[in-house]
Amino acid sequence: MYFITVIFFKSMGDMSLKSTLVIFLSFLAFYSNAQRIAIKGRITDKATGLPLTHINVGFDNKAPQTLSDAYGRYSMIATGKEEELYFSMIGYKKQVISLIQTQGREINIQMEPQSEKLSEVSIKGANKAKYRNTNNPAVDFMRQVIDHKTENNANGHKEISYKQYEKINMSISIPSDKAGKIRLLKKLPFLLENSDSLKVPGKKLIPVLIQEKFNQVRFSALSGDTVLKLGEKQSRIDQYLDEDGINEYLEKIYQGADLYDNDVGLGNQRFLSPIAGMATSFYKYFIVDTLKDVSPRQLKIMVAPKNKQDVLFLGYLFITLDGNYALKRAELSINNQINLNWVKDLQIILDYDVDGSGRYHLGKGVMSMDLGIFREGTSIFGERTIITHDFLYGPEALSRKIDAPLVGSKLNDDSWLKLRPEPLALNDKIAYQNIDSLKQSKIFLRKMAFASFLLSGFIPAGKLEFGPISSFYSFNPVEGSRFKFAGRTTEALSKKVFLDAHLAYGTKDQKWKYSLGTVLSLTDKSIYQFPVKSITLKHSYETQIPGQELNFLEDDNVLLSFKRGSNNKWLYNKKWLIEYLHETSQHLSFKLSYKNQVLKSAGDLFFQRGSQLIPDLNSSEFLAEIRWAPNEKFYQGKRYRRQIVTGQPVFTLRGAIGIKDFLGGDYNYQNISLNISKRFYLSVFGYSDVIFEAGAVFGKVPFPLLHIHRANQTFAYQLSSYNLMNFMEFLSDRYYSVNLQHSFNGFFLNKVPLIKKMQWREIVSLKVLGGTISSGNDPGKNAELFRFPTNEQGRPFSHPLGHIPYVEGSIGVSNIFKILRVDLVRRFTYLENPEVTRWGIRAKFNVDF
């Protein structure tokens, strides 16, 4: 038996969401006790039939033992001595079930709403026929909370300082009644011994990951955040997966929740805070109770989404009744009809502390999430805890002495006991034990090796690995069937020097292609560990589609072999490359390189000057690149990085200088380009991805050295390409482009009857490309240049952009079967060009929360 943990993330190479499965291992646990009885069931509203969350469930007259989840489900363990099972919640009539008379162990309950009169306030129950904002005391009260939010928010101080402890724990969650059927656990008995059956009733939790961080944070309105790491501890496998990258993904999934912000993030979803400025337009509010045993007294407010499919919270807010209208505590979950994938349950508890000025900051926040493909069965239970203490504000915060940074691995257990603001729970202690034991298990290591193969496509063979298997076979009009065999060294051979090579053969052109390269790490880390400092030397002879050298995937990936229209204008490229890469911890990177290449036309592409055919084109150029991605997060794979989009901008400036007669170069030229990309989150309205790019070429050069705009003739939608443009259709020596894509996350479709049950999400995009070719680079005005390519009828196939920009747009639907996106694409300009289609349907796999 095995277990599979599924984590989804996104590639920003084309600014569209991509899915990757990361396989940890999956285990089922054992639980049996002859004297224990499992009781479970579902709780619904008798009037509406909807599931009820946060219903208290307990035995006899004792304290509640559990709460119902977002689907109304509960589960408990009885010893056989209990006589009654009760269900209670303010706003509903209490129900008591006799366990003596009940034969079954699945007890489903329908709760009947009731209106209770409290001494301080009147409950405005959820059973009212029509909810209105007008003349609603709960809404009027919440508007006061919203109006006072800024003055109550401690983050409004110009200077603050605090210490923050953070813990993430991931466990495999298995129904207890299925634990005895697991064969793998018989081979790994320590997992049975080191499991937690108390945290989630009816479930066995087998911890597989834990991470602790302890930071000191200072903030100044002038200089921003300064985070100093005081300690870090983590259970790590450190062999097959980029665990630093996985941690970045977990932090994006389990983002810090603070309702004083307008949004709370979960992956690419944004939950509108119930106290945000426009919250009353999307939330319902009900006054539930007054808490008199706390100081100051608090009003308990129930919040619920007006539209059950919208990405909004369900739960309770606790507001002070001292005239400040401050949020003191929040208990939040989600309803089971929300347009949110893979999340079986979500629970958030936030407690706020008050500082000396009367403002509130998050003292402790706990986010628990149960992730799984199916509602029943094995899932991944994760919990992130954030505790803030020693909070200071004002000039004193900046003058506070900062503790010397310590490397987490050097801290002993006694040091961590002092650093932790609260002791580790049982589940946390088990996590450290399990990982240490798993690293010694040959069964586990074999499973992890298989997981690494599925993720990277490379077959491990000790000090070498071979692949990727997706490129072993492909086909194209120039090479025909193409077979490729590739391999590279691993860290088992050397952590400083890496070698890679491939050999390929085309059955149609009957030519061998090859590459051989080496990368030398200039640090004591490998080239897969950020920040990288390295030197690369590579020689290759390969085919290439003009203008497509920056593909995110390899050109010979078998999935890219299927293309529309004609695709027979290629290049043979013999290239030498030497490159120096220097990355900094501030995510500012520099590249300096020299590239020498000999380009030969292939297929129906010809280099023609007048009536003379030119056999090849030589270029010799020095290149430089500066890239700045502030606060960038990514997953480091073995072939590329996958950016984890956080909404921060990315700036990339590139430049090149070609030198004639230097090592065979034929032309003098310079080119420069600037690319800026950013994601804008718009709360319940979704998010927008924006890419701006501009560039120029200086000097007289033939068309292969101009900017050949990135086209897409595959059937997969790409944000960074023009999906109805043909390869080599447009060339420029001056250009600009703006690509816009907005994902509404179901904002409109969630409100359409019947369709809202499909949980589809709408996407729109618009792409604009403008440019020109100067007279010096126009072969019609300069006979020394290569003629632009033509089609079989002799009509020009490549064109300069005129006064009108190239424009295309699309309307799409994503989240089809939770994994598929389909777009209807429309081209609006240059429809008279040959082999042009106005409309197209494009699809891609797109996985997200």
Short mmCIF file of C-alpha atoms in Angstrom, two decimals, residues 68-411:
data_model
loop_
_atom_site.label_atom_id
_atom_site.label_comp_id
_atom_site.label_asym_id
_atom_site.label_seq_id
_atom_site.Cartn_x
_atom_site.Cartn_y
_atom_site.Cartn_z
CA SER A 68 -19.22 19.36 12.99
CA ASP A 69 -17.14 20.25 9.93
CA ALA A 70 -18.02 22.27 6.82
CA TYR A 71 -20.07 19.34 5.47
CA GLY A 72 -21.98 18.86 8.70
CA ARG A 73 -20.06 15.68 9.49
CA TYR A 74 -18.86 14.62 12.90
CA SER A 75 -17.17 11.54 14.35
CA MET A 76 -16.45 10.46 17.92
CA ILE A 77 -15.19 7.50 19.90
CA ALA A 78 -17.38 6.09 22.67
CA THR A 79 -16.21 3.75 25.39
CA GLY A 80 -19.59 2.01 25.70
CA LYS A 81 -20.39 3.61 29.06
CA GLU A 82 -22.09 6.73 27.65
CA GLU A 83 -25.89 6.89 27.71
CA GLU A 84 -26.72 9.99 25.65
CA LEU A 85 -25.35 11.94 22.72
CA TYR A 86 -26.28 15.62 22.48
CA PHE A 87 -26.10 18.25 19.70
CA SER A 88 -26.29 21.96 20.53
CA MET A 89 -25.67 25.41 19.13
CA ILE A 90 -27.06 28.82 19.94
CA GLY A 91 -29.85 29.50 17.47
CA TYR A 92 -30.92 25.82 17.28
CA LYS A 93 -32.91 23.57 19.59
CA LYS A 94 -30.76 21.13 21.51
CA GLN A 95 -31.18 17.48 20.51
CA VAL A 96 -30.42 14.51 22.73
CA ILE A 97 -30.16 10.94 21.38
CA SER A 98 -30.21 7.85 23.60
CA LEU A 99 -27.28 5.60 22.84
CA ILE A 100 -28.93 2.74 24.68
CA GLN A 101 -31.91 2.69 22.34
CA THR A 102 -29.93 3.48 19.20
CA GLN A 103 -28.69 0.37 17.43
CA GLY A 104 -26.76 1.97 14.59
CA ARG A 105 -23.43 3.72 14.86
CA GLU A 106 -24.23 6.28 12.14
CA ILE A 107 -26.49 8.94 13.62
CA ASN A 108 -27.74 11.68 11.30
CA ILE A 109 -29.43 14.68 12.89
CA GLN A 110 -31.72 17.47 11.65
CA MET A 111 -31.47 20.59 13.80
CA GLU A 112 -34.48 22.87 14.17
CA PRO A 113 -33.79 26.64 14.23
CA GLN A 114 -35.14 28.74 17.07
CA SER A 115 -35.06 32.40 18.10
CA GLU A 116 -33.67 33.02 21.56
CA LYS A 117 -34.02 36.25 23.45
CA LEU A 118 -30.83 37.30 25.16
CA SER A 119 -30.60 39.93 27.88
CA GLU A 120 -28.39 42.27 25.88
CA VAL A 121 -29.34 41.84 22.25
CA SER A 122 -31.91 40.13 20.07
CA ILE A 123 -30.76 37.30 17.89
CA LYS A 124 -31.44 37.91 14.22
CA GLY A 125 -31.70 34.28 13.14
CA ALA A 126 -30.68 32.75 9.86
CA ASN A 127 -34.22 31.45 9.44
CA LYS A 128 -35.66 34.81 8.40
CA ALA A 129 -37.46 34.65 5.08
CA LYS A 130 -35.64 37.62 3.55
CA TYR A 131 -32.26 38.98 4.53
CA ARG A 132 -31.74 42.72 4.09
CA ASN A 133 -28.93 45.10 4.89
CA THR A 134 -31.30 47.97 5.57
CA ASN A 135 -32.74 48.29 9.08
CA ASN A 136 -30.56 45.38 10.17
CA PRO A 137 -28.91 45.91 13.59
CA ALA A 138 -26.21 43.34 12.83
CA VAL A 139 -25.21 45.13 9.61
CA ASP A 140 -25.31 48.52 11.32
CA PHE A 141 -23.04 47.17 14.04
CA MET A 142 -20.62 45.67 11.50
CA ARG A 143 -20.42 48.96 9.63
CA GLN A 144 -19.15 50.47 12.85
CA VAL A 145 -16.54 47.70 13.02
CA ILE A 146 -15.50 48.44 9.44
CA ASP A 147 -15.35 52.18 10.08
CA HIS A 148 -13.11 51.63 13.13
CA LYS A 149 -10.90 49.00 11.48
CA THR A 150 -8.04 51.33 10.52
CA GLU A 151 -7.74 52.94 13.95
CA ASN A 152 -7.90 49.51 15.63
CA ASN A 153 -5.23 47.93 13.40
CA ALA A 154 -1.81 47.83 15.07
CA ASN A 155 -0.16 47.45 11.67
CA GLY A 156 -1.00 51.11 11.19
CA HIS A 157 1.90 52.11 13.45
CA LYS A 158 4.78 53.68 11.56
CA GLU A 159 7.29 51.54 13.47
CA ILE A 160 6.69 48.10 14.96
CA SER A 161 8.83 45.22 16.19
CA TYR A 162 7.89 41.74 17.37
CA LYS A 163 9.03 38.15 17.60
CA GLN A 164 7.16 35.54 15.60
CA TYR A 165 7.07 31.77 15.97
CA GLU A 166 5.72 29.77 13.04
CA LYS A 167 5.01 26.06 12.72
CA ILE A 168 3.70 23.97 9.82
CA ASN A 169 2.72 20.33 10.33
CA MET A 170 1.55 17.99 7.55
CA SER A 171 0.01 14.58 8.22
CA ILE A 172 -1.65 11.80 6.29
CA SER A 173 -5.25 11.61 7.51
CA ILE A 174 -6.84 8.15 7.37
CA PRO A 175 -10.28 6.99 8.54
CA SER A 176 -9.71 4.80 11.58
CA ASP A 177 -12.03 2.07 10.33
CA LYS A 178 -9.83 1.56 7.24
CA ALA A 179 -6.51 1.41 9.06
CA GLY A 180 -6.49 -2.34 9.49
CA LYS A 181 -6.53 -2.95 5.72
CA ILE A 182 -3.16 -1.34 5.04
CA ARG A 183 -0.37 -3.71 4.02
CA LEU A 184 2.46 -1.20 3.85
CA LEU A 185 2.12 -0.34 7.51
CA LYS A 186 3.00 -3.91 8.40
CA LYS A 187 6.38 -3.24 6.77
CA LEU A 188 6.70 0.12 8.54
CA PRO A 189 5.36 -0.65 12.03
CA PHE A 190 6.81 2.52 13.55
CA LEU A 191 4.16 4.52 11.67
CA LEU A 192 1.46 2.68 13.60
CA GLU A 193 3.23 3.40 16.83
CA ASN A 194 3.87 7.06 15.95
CA SER A 195 0.41 8.22 14.93
CA ASP A 196 -2.13 10.58 16.49
CA SER A 197 -5.76 9.47 16.90
CA LEU A 198 -6.83 12.30 19.22
CA LYS A 199 -6.53 15.51 17.20
CA VAL A 200 -9.23 14.67 14.62
CA PRO A 201 -11.92 12.29 15.92
CA GLY A 202 -12.35 9.21 13.77
CA LYS A 203 -9.06 9.80 11.94
CA LYS A 204 -5.53 8.54 12.26
CA LEU A 205 -2.96 11.27 11.60
CA ILE A 206 0.48 10.10 10.49
CA PRO A 207 2.80 13.15 10.53
CA VAL A 208 5.22 13.36 7.60
CA LEU A 209 6.50 16.95 7.73
CA ILE A 210 7.10 19.60 10.35
CA GLN A 211 8.84 22.93 10.10
CA GLU A 212 9.48 25.50 12.81
CA LYS A 213 10.72 29.06 12.37
CA PHE A 214 11.51 31.75 14.87
CA ASN A 215 11.98 35.27 13.50
CA GLN A 216 12.40 38.79 14.75
CA VAL A 217 10.51 41.28 12.60
CA ARG A 218 10.93 45.03 12.39
CA PHE A 219 8.82 47.34 10.26
CA SER A 220 9.34 50.97 9.37
CA ALA A 221 7.11 53.01 7.08
CA LEU A 222 10.31 54.31 5.46
CA SER A 223 12.33 51.10 5.01
CA GLY A 224 9.69 48.36 5.03
CA ASP A 225 10.02 44.92 6.65
CA THR A 226 13.24 43.50 8.06
CA VAL A 227 13.03 39.82 8.97
CA LEU A 228 15.88 38.29 10.94
CA LYS A 229 15.90 34.51 11.27
CA LEU A 230 16.70 33.46 14.83
CA GLY A 231 16.17 29.76 14.35
CA GLU A 232 14.77 27.15 11.98
CA LYS A 233 14.14 23.44 12.41
CA GLN A 234 12.59 21.01 9.98
CA SER A 235 12.11 17.33 9.35
CA ARG A 236 13.72 16.88 5.93
CA ILE A 237 14.29 14.11 3.46
CA ASP A 238 16.80 16.16 1.43
CA GLN A 239 17.34 13.76 -1.42
CA TYR A 240 14.62 13.63 -4.02
CA LEU A 241 12.58 16.83 -3.74
CA ASP A 242 13.23 20.53 -3.39
CA GLU A 243 11.92 20.81 0.15
CA ASP A 244 12.66 24.54 0.30
CA GLY A 245 10.41 24.92 -2.75
CA ILE A 246 7.74 22.71 -1.20
CA ASN A 247 7.86 24.92 1.88
CA GLU A 248 7.27 27.95 -0.33
CA TYR A 249 4.20 26.25 -1.80
CA LEU A 250 2.92 25.34 1.64
CA GLU A 251 3.31 28.95 2.75
CA LYS A 252 1.29 30.07 -0.26
CA ILE A 253 -1.42 27.53 0.51
CA TYR A 254 -1.37 28.15 4.26
CA GLN A 255 -0.96 31.90 4.07
CA GLY A 256 -1.02 33.97 7.22
CA ALA A 257 -4.59 35.04 7.96
CA ASP A 258 -5.34 38.47 9.39
CA LEU A 259 -8.88 39.84 9.05
CA TYR A 260 -7.60 43.39 9.51
CA ASP A 261 -6.29 42.95 5.96
CA ASN A 262 -8.84 43.14 3.16
CA ASP A 263 -8.14 39.60 1.96
CA VAL A 264 -6.93 36.25 3.22
CA GLY A 265 -5.02 34.20 0.64
CA LEU A 266 -5.24 30.50 -0.07
CA GLY A 267 -3.23 29.61 -3.16
CA ASN A 268 -4.51 31.88 -5.92
CA GLN A 269 -7.85 32.35 -4.18
CA ARG A 270 -8.60 35.42 -2.11
CA PHE A 271 -11.17 35.29 0.70
CA LEU A 272 -12.72 38.69 1.37
CA SER A 273 -12.34 39.63 5.03
CA PRO A 274 -15.70 39.94 6.83
CA ILE A 275 -14.57 43.38 8.04
CA ALA A 276 -13.29 44.64 4.65
CA GLY A 277 -14.73 47.84 3.25
CA MET A 278 -17.17 46.12 0.88
CA ALA A 279 -17.85 43.09 3.08
CA THR A 280 -21.50 44.00 3.76
CA SER A 281 -22.24 43.58 0.03
CA PHE A 282 -21.14 39.93 0.12
CA TYR A 283 -21.68 38.71 3.69
CA LYS A 284 -24.72 38.16 5.89
CA TYR A 285 -24.38 39.04 9.56
CA PHE A 286 -26.41 37.69 12.50
CA ILE A 287 -26.14 38.76 16.13
CA VAL A 288 -25.81 35.59 18.18
CA ASP A 289 -24.80 36.30 21.76
CA THR A 290 -23.22 38.67 24.25
CA LEU A 291 -20.21 37.40 26.19
CA LYS A 292 -20.31 38.88 29.71
CA ASP A 293 -17.55 36.83 31.31
CA VAL A 294 -14.77 38.63 29.44
CA SER A 295 -13.44 42.17 29.67
CA PRO A 296 -14.40 44.14 27.76
CA ARG A 297 -17.68 42.44 26.91
CA GLN A 298 -17.90 41.04 23.41
CA LEU A 299 -20.64 40.62 20.86
CA LYS A 300 -20.66 37.32 18.98
CA ILE A 301 -21.55 37.79 15.31
CA MET A 302 -22.26 34.97 12.88
CA VAL A 303 -21.08 35.64 9.30
CA ALA A 304 -22.12 33.73 6.19
CA PRO A 305 -21.80 34.33 2.44
CA LYS A 306 -24.83 35.71 0.65
CA ASN A 307 -23.98 33.44 -2.26
CA LYS A 308 -22.84 30.00 -1.12
CA GLN A 309 -20.57 29.43 -4.14
CA ASP A 310 -18.51 32.58 -3.58
CA VAL A 311 -15.08 32.28 -1.96
CA LEU A 312 -16.09 33.64 1.43
CA PHE A 313 -15.89 32.59 5.05
CA LEU A 314 -18.50 31.10 7.34
CA GLY A 315 -18.15 31.45 11.09
CA TYR A 316 -18.10 33.79 14.05
CA LEU A 317 -16.55 37.15 14.93
CA PHE A 318 -16.12 38.42 18.47
CA ILE A 319 -16.27 42.23 18.68
CA THR A 320 -15.53 44.37 21.75
CA LEU A 321 -18.44 46.31 23.28
CA ASP A 322 -16.30 49.12 24.73
CA GLY A 323 -17.07 51.61 21.97
CA ASN A 324 -13.97 50.71 19.94
CA TYR A 325 -15.70 48.03 17.84
CA ALA A 326 -12.47 46.02 17.67
CA LEU A 327 -12.18 42.46 16.37
CA LYS A 328 -10.90 40.32 19.27
CA ARG A 329 -11.36 36.79 17.95
CA ALA A 330 -12.50 34.96 14.83
CA GLU A 331 -13.58 31.34 14.29
CA LEU A 332 -13.95 30.67 10.57
CA SER A 333 -14.62 27.80 8.21
CA ILE A 334 -16.18 27.32 4.76
CA ASN A 335 -19.47 25.89 3.51
CA ASN A 336 -19.55 22.76 1.37
CA GLN A 337 -20.91 24.52 -1.73
CA ILE A 338 -18.01 26.96 -2.09
CA ASN A 339 -16.22 27.11 -5.46
CA LEU A 340 -12.98 25.81 -4.00
CA ASN A 341 -11.13 22.70 -5.13
CA TRP A 342 -9.52 19.92 -3.12
CA VAL A 343 -10.30 21.50 0.29
CA LYS A 344 -12.43 19.11 2.31
CA ASP A 345 -12.37 21.27 5.39
CA LEU A 346 -10.86 24.58 6.48
CA GLN A 347 -10.75 25.91 10.02
CA ILE A 348 -9.19 29.22 11.06
CA ILE A 349 -8.95 30.54 14.62
CA LEU A 350 -7.52 34.01 15.17
CA ASP A 351 -6.91 35.67 18.53
CA TYR A 352 -5.92 39.32 18.73
CA ASP A 353 -3.95 41.07 21.49
CA VAL A 354 -4.17 44.76 22.32
CA ASP A 355 -1.04 46.93 22.58
CA GLY A 356 -0.42 49.91 24.82
CA SER A 357 -2.09 52.31 22.39
CA GLY A 358 -5.32 50.34 22.29
CA ARG A 359 -4.69 48.86 18.84
CA TYR A 360 -4.98 45.17 18.05
CA HIS A 361 -2.47 42.81 16.45
CA LEU A 362 -2.64 39.09 15.75
CA GLY A 363 -1.45 37.23 18.82
CA LYS A 364 -2.08 33.70 17.62
CA GLY A 365 -3.45 32.32 14.38
CA VAL A 366 -4.12 28.68 13.53
CA MET A 367 -5.14 27.55 10.04
CA SER A 368 -6.09 23.88 9.65
CA MET A 369 -6.90 22.39 6.28
CA ASP A 370 -7.88 18.94 5.06
CA LEU A 371 -6.87 18.43 1.41
CA GLY A 372 -7.97 15.53 -0.75
CA ILE A 373 -9.20 14.55 -4.19
CA PHE A 374 -12.31 12.81 -2.84
CA ARG A 375 -14.52 13.85 0.06
CA GLU A 376 -14.14 10.51 1.77
CA GLY A 377 -11.04 8.49 2.41
CA THR A 378 -7.39 9.38 2.78
CA SER A 379 -6.41 13.04 2.72
CA ILE A 380 -3.67 15.44 3.75
CA PHE A 381 -4.22 17.30 6.99
CA GLY A 382 -2.09 20.38 7.50
CA GLU A 383 -1.94 23.01 10.18
CA ARG A 384 -0.03 26.27 10.35
CA THR A 385 0.37 28.11 13.63
CA ILE A 386 1.69 31.67 13.97
CA ILE A 387 2.32 33.21 17.39
CA THR A 388 3.43 36.82 17.85
CA HIS A 389 4.84 38.18 21.10
CA ASP A 390 7.08 40.95 22.48
CA PHE A 391 5.18 43.46 20.35
CA LEU A 392 6.55 47.02 20.43
CA TYR A 393 5.55 50.14 18.50
CA GLY A 394 6.92 53.62 17.98
CA PRO A 395 10.61 54.70 18.07
CA GLU A 396 11.27 52.14 20.80
CA ALA A 397 10.57 49.35 18.27
CA LEU A 398 13.45 50.39 16.00
CA SER A 399 15.91 50.92 18.85
CA ARG A 400 15.28 47.45 20.26
CA LYS A 401 18.38 45.26 20.33
CA ILE A 402 18.13 42.43 17.82
CA ASP A 403 19.32 39.01 18.87
CA ALA A 404 22.25 37.61 16.89
CA PRO A 405 21.04 35.30 14.11
CA LEU A 406 21.50 31.61 14.71
CA VAL A 407 21.51 28.73 12.27
CA GLY A 408 18.53 26.57 13.14
CA SER A 409 20.34 23.28 12.71
CA LYS A 410 22.85 24.32 15.41
CA LEU A 411 20.22 24.91 18.06
#
